[in-house]
mmCIF file of C-alpha atoms in Angstrom:
data_model
loop_
_atom_site.group_PDB
_atom_site.id
_atom_site.type_symbol
_atom_site.label_atom_id
_atom_site.label_comp_id
_atom_site.label_asym_id
_atom_site.label_seq_id
_atom_site.Cartn_x
_atom_site.Cartn_y
_atom_site.Cartn_z
ATOM 1 C CA MET A 1 127.394 -52.719 -79.888
ATOM 2 C CA HIS A 2 125.677 -54.122 -82.988
ATOM 3 C CA THR A 3 127.967 -54.749 -85.923
ATOM 4 C CA THR A 4 126.985 -55.711 -89.450
ATOM 5 C CA PRO A 5 128.633 -58.945 -90.623
ATOM 6 C CA ALA A 6 131.271 -58.459 -93.284
ATOM 7 C CA PRO A 7 129.876 -59.230 -96.746
ATOM 8 C CA PHE A 8 130.880 -62.537 -98.305
ATOM 9 C CA PRO A 9 132.844 -62.303 -101.548
ATOM 10 C CA ARG A 10 130.215 -64.381 -103.407
ATOM 11 C CA ILE A 11 126.615 -65.254 -102.633
ATOM 12 C CA ALA A 12 124.465 -68.099 -103.971
ATOM 13 C CA LEU A 13 120.774 -68.934 -103.939
ATOM 14 C CA VAL A 14 119.957 -72.630 -104.318
ATOM 15 C CA THR A 15 116.306 -73.521 -104.848
ATOM 16 C CA GLY A 16 115.015 -76.854 -103.619
ATOM 17 C CA ALA A 17 117.935 -77.006 -101.190
ATOM 18 C CA SER A 18 116.126 -78.651 -98.290
ATOM 19 C CA GLY A 19 117.090 -82.114 -99.573
ATOM 20 C CA GLY A 20 118.459 -84.258 -102.386
ATOM 21 C CA ILE A 21 120.631 -82.633 -105.034
ATOM 22 C CA GLY A 22 119.772 -79.125 -103.856
ATOM 23 C CA ARG A 23 121.081 -79.784 -100.364
ATOM 24 C CA ALA A 24 124.302 -81.298 -101.757
ATOM 25 C CA VAL A 25 124.762 -78.241 -103.986
ATOM 26 C CA ALA A 26 124.222 -75.850 -101.066
ATOM 27 C CA LEU A 27 126.792 -77.692 -98.941
ATOM 28 C CA ARG A 28 129.295 -77.850 -101.819
ATOM 29 C CA LEU A 29 129.040 -74.142 -102.638
ATOM 30 C CA ALA A 30 129.371 -73.276 -98.959
ATOM 31 C CA ALA A 31 132.523 -75.413 -98.820
ATOM 32 C CA ASP A 32 133.854 -73.281 -101.694
ATOM 33 C CA GLY A 33 133.383 -70.182 -99.533
ATOM 34 C CA LEU A 34 130.075 -68.850 -100.836
ATOM 35 C CA ALA A 35 127.339 -67.597 -98.561
ATOM 36 C CA VAL A 36 124.272 -69.668 -99.408
ATOM 37 C CA ALA A 37 120.558 -68.931 -99.335
ATOM 38 C CA VAL A 38 118.914 -72.313 -98.795
ATOM 39 C CA HIS A 39 115.508 -72.235 -100.468
ATOM 40 C CA TYR A 40 112.634 -74.531 -99.530
ATOM 41 C CA ALA A 41 109.045 -74.848 -100.710
ATOM 42 C CA GLY A 42 107.407 -76.562 -97.742
ATOM 43 C CA ASN A 43 110.004 -78.220 -95.522
ATOM 44 C CA ARG A 44 111.443 -75.381 -93.480
ATOM 45 C CA ALA A 45 112.895 -77.749 -90.860
ATOM 46 C CA ALA A 46 114.999 -79.546 -93.490
ATOM 47 C CA ALA A 47 116.238 -76.224 -94.874
ATOM 48 C CA GLU A 48 117.158 -75.052 -91.378
ATOM 49 C CA SER A 49 119.075 -78.306 -90.909
ATOM 50 C CA THR A 50 121.100 -77.542 -94.045
ATOM 51 C CA VAL A 51 121.719 -74.017 -92.758
ATOM 52 C CA ALA A 52 122.887 -75.430 -89.421
ATOM 53 C CA ASP A 53 125.327 -77.794 -91.154
ATOM 54 C CA ILE A 54 126.792 -74.930 -93.176
ATOM 55 C CA THR A 55 127.166 -72.591 -90.207
ATOM 56 C CA ALA A 56 128.645 -75.373 -88.055
ATOM 57 C CA ALA A 57 131.368 -75.746 -90.692
ATOM 58 C CA GLY A 58 132.133 -72.026 -90.502
ATOM 59 C CA GLY A 59 130.035 -70.866 -93.444
ATOM 60 C CA ARG A 60 127.190 -68.409 -93.701
ATOM 61 C CA ALA A 61 123.676 -69.419 -94.732
ATOM 62 C CA LEU A 62 120.037 -68.502 -94.345
ATOM 63 C CA ALA A 63 116.787 -70.290 -95.128
ATOM 64 C CA VAL A 64 114.302 -68.681 -97.525
ATOM 65 C CA GLY A 65 110.915 -70.126 -98.440
ATOM 66 C CA GLY A 66 108.487 -69.726 -101.310
ATOM 67 C CA ASP A 67 106.662 -71.347 -104.217
ATOM 68 C CA VAL A 68 109.037 -71.249 -107.196
ATOM 69 C CA ALA A 69 106.136 -70.752 -109.610
ATOM 70 C CA ASP A 70 104.787 -67.716 -107.706
ATOM 71 C CA ASP A 71 106.471 -64.620 -109.115
ATOM 72 C CA ALA A 72 105.669 -62.424 -106.102
ATOM 73 C CA ALA A 73 106.940 -65.035 -103.651
ATOM 74 C CA MET A 74 110.195 -65.503 -105.531
ATOM 75 C CA ALA A 75 110.730 -61.769 -105.963
ATOM 76 C CA ALA A 76 110.457 -61.584 -102.172
ATOM 77 C CA VAL A 77 113.004 -64.398 -101.809
ATOM 78 C CA PHE A 78 115.483 -62.575 -104.047
ATOM 79 C CA ASP A 79 114.832 -59.333 -102.137
ATOM 80 C CA THR A 80 115.554 -61.087 -98.844
ATOM 81 C CA VAL A 81 118.844 -62.525 -100.084
ATOM 82 C CA GLU A 82 120.007 -59.156 -101.395
ATOM 83 C CA GLN A 83 119.015 -57.365 -98.203
ATOM 84 C CA GLU A 84 120.325 -59.958 -95.747
ATOM 85 C CA VAL A 85 123.546 -61.008 -97.457
ATOM 86 C CA GLY A 86 124.334 -58.204 -99.887
ATOM 87 C CA GLY A 87 123.715 -59.342 -103.463
ATOM 88 C CA LEU A 88 123.621 -62.380 -105.717
ATOM 89 C CA ASP A 89 126.336 -64.016 -107.780
ATOM 90 C CA VAL A 90 125.087 -67.568 -108.338
ATOM 91 C CA VAL A 91 121.551 -68.909 -108.751
ATOM 92 C CA VAL A 92 121.098 -72.685 -108.951
ATOM 93 C CA HIS A 93 117.559 -73.847 -109.645
ATOM 94 C CA THR A 94 117.233 -77.482 -108.608
ATOM 95 C CA ALA A 95 113.610 -77.390 -107.438
ATOM 96 C CA GLY A 96 111.279 -79.653 -109.390
ATOM 97 C CA VAL A 97 108.788 -82.492 -109.276
ATOM 98 C CA MET A 98 108.626 -85.783 -111.167
ATOM 99 C CA VAL A 99 105.295 -87.488 -111.799
ATOM 100 C CA LEU A 100 105.636 -90.509 -114.066
ATOM 101 C CA GLY A 101 103.071 -92.279 -116.214
ATOM 102 C CA PRO A 102 102.224 -93.190 -119.828
ATOM 103 C CA LEU A 103 100.840 -90.359 -121.954
ATOM 104 C CA ALA A 104 97.654 -92.255 -122.788
ATOM 105 C CA ASP A 105 96.626 -92.411 -119.120
ATOM 106 C CA TYR A 106 98.380 -89.346 -117.694
ATOM 107 C CA PRO A 107 96.017 -87.178 -115.593
ATOM 108 C CA LEU A 108 95.798 -83.571 -116.749
ATOM 109 C CA ASP A 109 95.981 -82.403 -113.145
ATOM 110 C CA ASP A 110 99.403 -84.046 -112.836
ATOM 111 C CA PHE A 111 100.447 -82.536 -116.156
ATOM 112 C CA ASP A 112 99.424 -79.069 -115.025
ATOM 113 C CA ARG A 113 101.291 -79.543 -111.746
ATOM 114 C CA ILE A 114 104.515 -80.688 -113.373
ATOM 115 C CA VAL A 115 104.418 -77.887 -115.948
ATOM 116 C CA ARG A 116 103.728 -75.310 -113.244
ATOM 117 C CA THR A 117 106.591 -76.390 -111.006
ATOM 118 C CA ASN A 118 109.227 -77.462 -113.527
ATOM 119 C CA LEU A 119 108.656 -75.059 -116.396
ATOM 120 C CA ARG A 120 106.904 -72.018 -114.970
ATOM 121 C CA GLY A 121 109.033 -72.342 -111.825
ATOM 122 C CA THR A 122 112.223 -72.286 -113.880
ATOM 123 C CA PHE A 123 110.954 -69.303 -115.845
ATOM 124 C CA VAL A 124 110.107 -67.344 -112.681
ATOM 125 C CA VAL A 125 113.424 -68.095 -110.965
ATOM 126 C CA THR A 126 115.638 -67.483 -113.990
ATOM 127 C CA GLN A 127 113.784 -64.276 -114.812
ATOM 128 C CA GLN A 128 114.624 -62.933 -111.358
ATOM 129 C CA ALA A 129 118.176 -64.233 -111.700
ATOM 130 C CA ALA A 130 118.627 -62.540 -115.086
ATOM 131 C CA ARG A 131 117.619 -59.232 -113.518
ATOM 132 C CA ARG A 132 119.751 -59.504 -110.392
ATOM 133 C CA VAL A 133 122.873 -61.667 -110.732
ATOM 134 C CA ARG A 134 126.014 -59.545 -110.670
ATOM 135 C CA PRO A 135 128.746 -59.543 -113.344
ATOM 136 C CA GLY A 136 130.990 -62.576 -113.025
ATOM 137 C CA GLY A 137 128.060 -64.647 -111.869
ATOM 138 C CA ALA A 138 126.401 -67.870 -112.974
ATOM 139 C CA ILE A 139 122.884 -69.208 -113.462
ATOM 140 C CA VAL A 140 122.416 -72.980 -113.430
ATOM 141 C CA THR A 141 119.151 -74.732 -114.300
ATOM 142 C CA PHE A 142 118.331 -78.429 -114.195
ATOM 143 C CA SER A 143 117.347 -80.771 -117.013
ATOM 144 C CA THR A 144 117.587 -84.577 -117.109
ATOM 145 C CA THR A 145 119.483 -87.270 -119.011
ATOM 146 C CA VAL A 146 116.093 -88.783 -119.900
ATOM 147 C CA THR A 147 115.847 -86.172 -122.680
ATOM 148 C CA ARG A 148 118.337 -88.552 -124.377
ATOM 149 C CA THR A 149 117.425 -91.966 -123.008
ATOM 150 C CA ALA A 150 113.675 -91.426 -123.586
ATOM 151 C CA PHE A 151 112.524 -93.924 -120.977
ATOM 152 C CA PRO A 152 108.808 -94.773 -121.212
ATOM 153 C CA SER A 153 106.545 -93.045 -118.657
ATOM 154 C CA TYR A 154 108.782 -89.950 -118.496
ATOM 155 C CA GLY A 155 107.008 -88.043 -121.300
ATOM 156 C CA PRO A 156 105.545 -85.042 -119.420
ATOM 157 C CA TYR A 157 108.613 -84.754 -117.184
ATOM 158 C CA VAL A 158 110.969 -84.786 -120.164
ATOM 159 C CA ALA A 159 108.763 -82.268 -121.973
ATOM 160 C CA THR A 160 109.247 -79.775 -119.142
ATOM 161 C CA LYS A 161 112.987 -80.395 -118.980
ATOM 162 C CA ALA A 162 113.502 -80.099 -122.735
ATOM 163 C CA ALA A 163 111.746 -76.733 -122.525
ATOM 164 C CA VAL A 164 114.050 -75.735 -119.667
ATOM 165 C CA GLU A 165 117.078 -76.554 -121.835
ATOM 166 C CA GLY A 166 115.772 -74.381 -124.661
ATOM 167 C CA MET A 167 115.033 -71.471 -122.355
ATOM 168 C CA THR A 168 118.458 -71.784 -120.721
ATOM 169 C CA MET A 169 120.340 -71.713 -124.023
ATOM 170 C CA ILE A 170 118.494 -68.597 -125.173
ATOM 171 C CA LEU A 171 118.974 -66.784 -121.855
ATOM 172 C CA ALA A 172 122.735 -67.312 -122.174
ATOM 173 C CA ARG A 173 122.617 -65.373 -125.427
ATOM 174 C CA GLU A 174 120.283 -62.698 -124.103
ATOM 175 C CA LEU A 175 122.759 -61.911 -121.328
ATOM 176 C CA ARG A 176 125.505 -61.056 -123.820
ATOM 177 C CA GLY A 177 127.856 -58.447 -122.393
ATOM 178 C CA ARG A 178 126.843 -59.049 -118.761
ATOM 179 C CA ASP A 179 129.658 -61.557 -117.940
ATOM 180 C CA ILE A 180 127.097 -64.055 -116.618
ATOM 181 C CA THR A 181 127.158 -67.706 -117.646
ATOM 182 C CA VAL A 182 123.929 -69.667 -118.055
ATOM 183 C CA ASN A 183 123.999 -73.464 -118.256
ATOM 184 C CA ALA A 184 121.845 -76.501 -117.560
ATOM 185 C CA VAL A 185 122.913 -79.656 -115.742
ATOM 186 C CA ALA A 186 121.282 -82.915 -116.835
ATOM 187 C CA PRO A 187 121.766 -85.598 -114.172
ATOM 188 C CA GLY A 188 121.428 -89.289 -114.830
ATOM 189 C CA PRO A 189 119.941 -91.691 -112.270
ATOM 190 C CA THR A 190 120.877 -90.203 -108.898
ATOM 191 C CA THR A 191 120.107 -91.549 -105.449
ATOM 192 C CA THR A 192 117.645 -88.929 -104.241
ATOM 193 C CA PRO A 193 114.261 -89.587 -102.610
ATOM 194 C CA LEU A 194 112.590 -88.176 -105.746
ATOM 195 C CA PHE A 195 114.370 -90.725 -107.953
ATOM 196 C CA LEU A 196 114.186 -93.740 -105.625
ATOM 197 C CA GLU A 197 110.452 -93.455 -104.978
ATOM 198 C CA GLY A 198 108.510 -96.375 -106.452
ATOM 199 C CA LYS A 199 111.533 -98.264 -107.861
ATOM 200 C CA ASP A 200 112.308 -101.822 -106.802
ATOM 201 C CA GLU A 201 115.788 -103.274 -106.282
ATOM 202 C CA ALA A 202 115.896 -104.955 -109.691
ATOM 203 C CA THR A 203 115.127 -101.668 -111.443
ATOM 204 C CA LEU A 204 117.792 -99.849 -109.454
ATOM 205 C CA ARG A 205 120.385 -102.556 -110.228
ATOM 206 C CA GLY A 206 119.594 -102.304 -113.915
ATOM 207 C CA LEU A 207 119.970 -98.538 -113.920
ATOM 208 C CA ALA A 208 123.224 -98.783 -111.984
ATOM 209 C CA GLN A 209 124.651 -101.165 -114.590
ATOM 210 C CA ALA A 210 123.535 -99.025 -117.548
ATOM 211 C CA ALA A 211 126.335 -96.474 -117.122
ATOM 212 C CA PRO A 212 129.941 -97.475 -117.913
ATOM 213 C CA LEU A 213 130.903 -96.507 -114.342
ATOM 214 C CA GLU A 214 128.394 -99.145 -113.161
ATOM 215 C CA ARG A 215 126.815 -97.252 -110.293
ATOM 216 C CA LEU A 216 124.081 -94.762 -109.620
ATOM 217 C CA GLY A 217 125.002 -91.133 -109.259
ATOM 218 C CA ARG A 218 125.181 -89.486 -105.855
ATOM 219 C CA PRO A 219 123.918 -85.987 -105.104
ATOM 220 C CA GLU A 220 127.532 -85.018 -104.405
ATOM 221 C CA ASP A 221 128.472 -85.985 -107.986
ATOM 222 C CA ILE A 222 125.961 -83.513 -109.342
ATOM 223 C CA ALA A 223 127.036 -80.866 -106.839
ATOM 224 C CA GLU A 224 130.600 -81.101 -108.180
ATOM 225 C CA THR A 225 129.347 -80.294 -111.672
ATOM 226 C CA VAL A 226 127.387 -77.311 -110.373
ATOM 227 C CA ALA A 227 130.392 -76.070 -108.394
ATOM 228 C CA PHE A 228 132.461 -76.135 -111.582
ATOM 229 C CA LEU A 229 129.880 -74.066 -113.446
ATOM 230 C CA ALA A 230 129.466 -71.694 -110.506
ATOM 231 C CA GLY A 231 133.208 -71.228 -110.091
ATOM 232 C CA PRO A 232 136.077 -72.004 -112.477
ATOM 233 C CA GLY A 233 133.994 -72.989 -115.508
ATOM 234 C CA ARG A 234 133.765 -69.471 -116.913
ATOM 235 C CA TRP A 235 134.276 -70.539 -120.532
ATOM 236 C CA VAL A 236 131.343 -72.936 -120.441
ATOM 237 C CA ASN A 237 128.221 -71.004 -121.411
ATOM 238 C CA GLY A 238 124.914 -71.823 -123.075
ATOM 239 C CA GLN A 239 125.431 -75.569 -122.633
ATOM 240 C CA THR A 240 123.716 -78.618 -121.158
ATOM 241 C CA LEU A 241 126.191 -80.712 -119.173
ATOM 242 C CA PHE A 242 125.205 -84.354 -118.824
ATOM 243 C CA ALA A 243 126.356 -85.600 -115.414
ATOM 244 C CA ASN A 244 125.461 -89.249 -115.733
ATOM 245 C CA GLY A 245 128.527 -91.485 -115.579
ATOM 246 C CA GLY A 246 128.497 -92.024 -119.339
ATOM 247 C CA LEU A 247 124.872 -93.142 -119.717
ATOM 248 C CA ALA A 248 124.085 -92.763 -123.419
#
């Protein structure tokens, strides 16, 4: 006889969860007892691997795919999560791209790509989240510590993330009365493939020494911050939390 699985008490959607920070967030939220929708853009196999790790540990997860900047695709993702798991309480938008280069030589095609994924993608995902997250829920977007450190070659990337911060702060105020928190997390240098690409050992050593804790961040460090915002951090709202080991 077919039986419908009992609904989980809380349900999360994590975009960009096939690897890096997104995967760490998905695993951390699952460890806290949330059912997790593991979103991927192109790497379904990696997302399914994350799902397998969660289910092997006794959790519940499903993989959902789609372009974060495509409103129809993401509406379908949100529909799938609601239909398959029963609702949405937490949306964590980690998906993004980073293309570095000096402004004077930066290709417009790269600029358009980074704006589409990082800014439009955040808009599309948070718009759906604002419509669907249940009372008591949380929306978490992603910025970067480079909005403060202003490293050369990060101009277009930082421009998209500064815009994300502004949009996040305003959404927190627009959701007044809904009992939904909206915050941004701004990681410092973190050992993900996206961050490590193109950096030599000397550069990585220098970045590790820049923070008072004298190491690079780990995806699990960032996941802890997200778990706080998604769970007990109910009095933190409309903020950007810098998770960077003290990097000024």
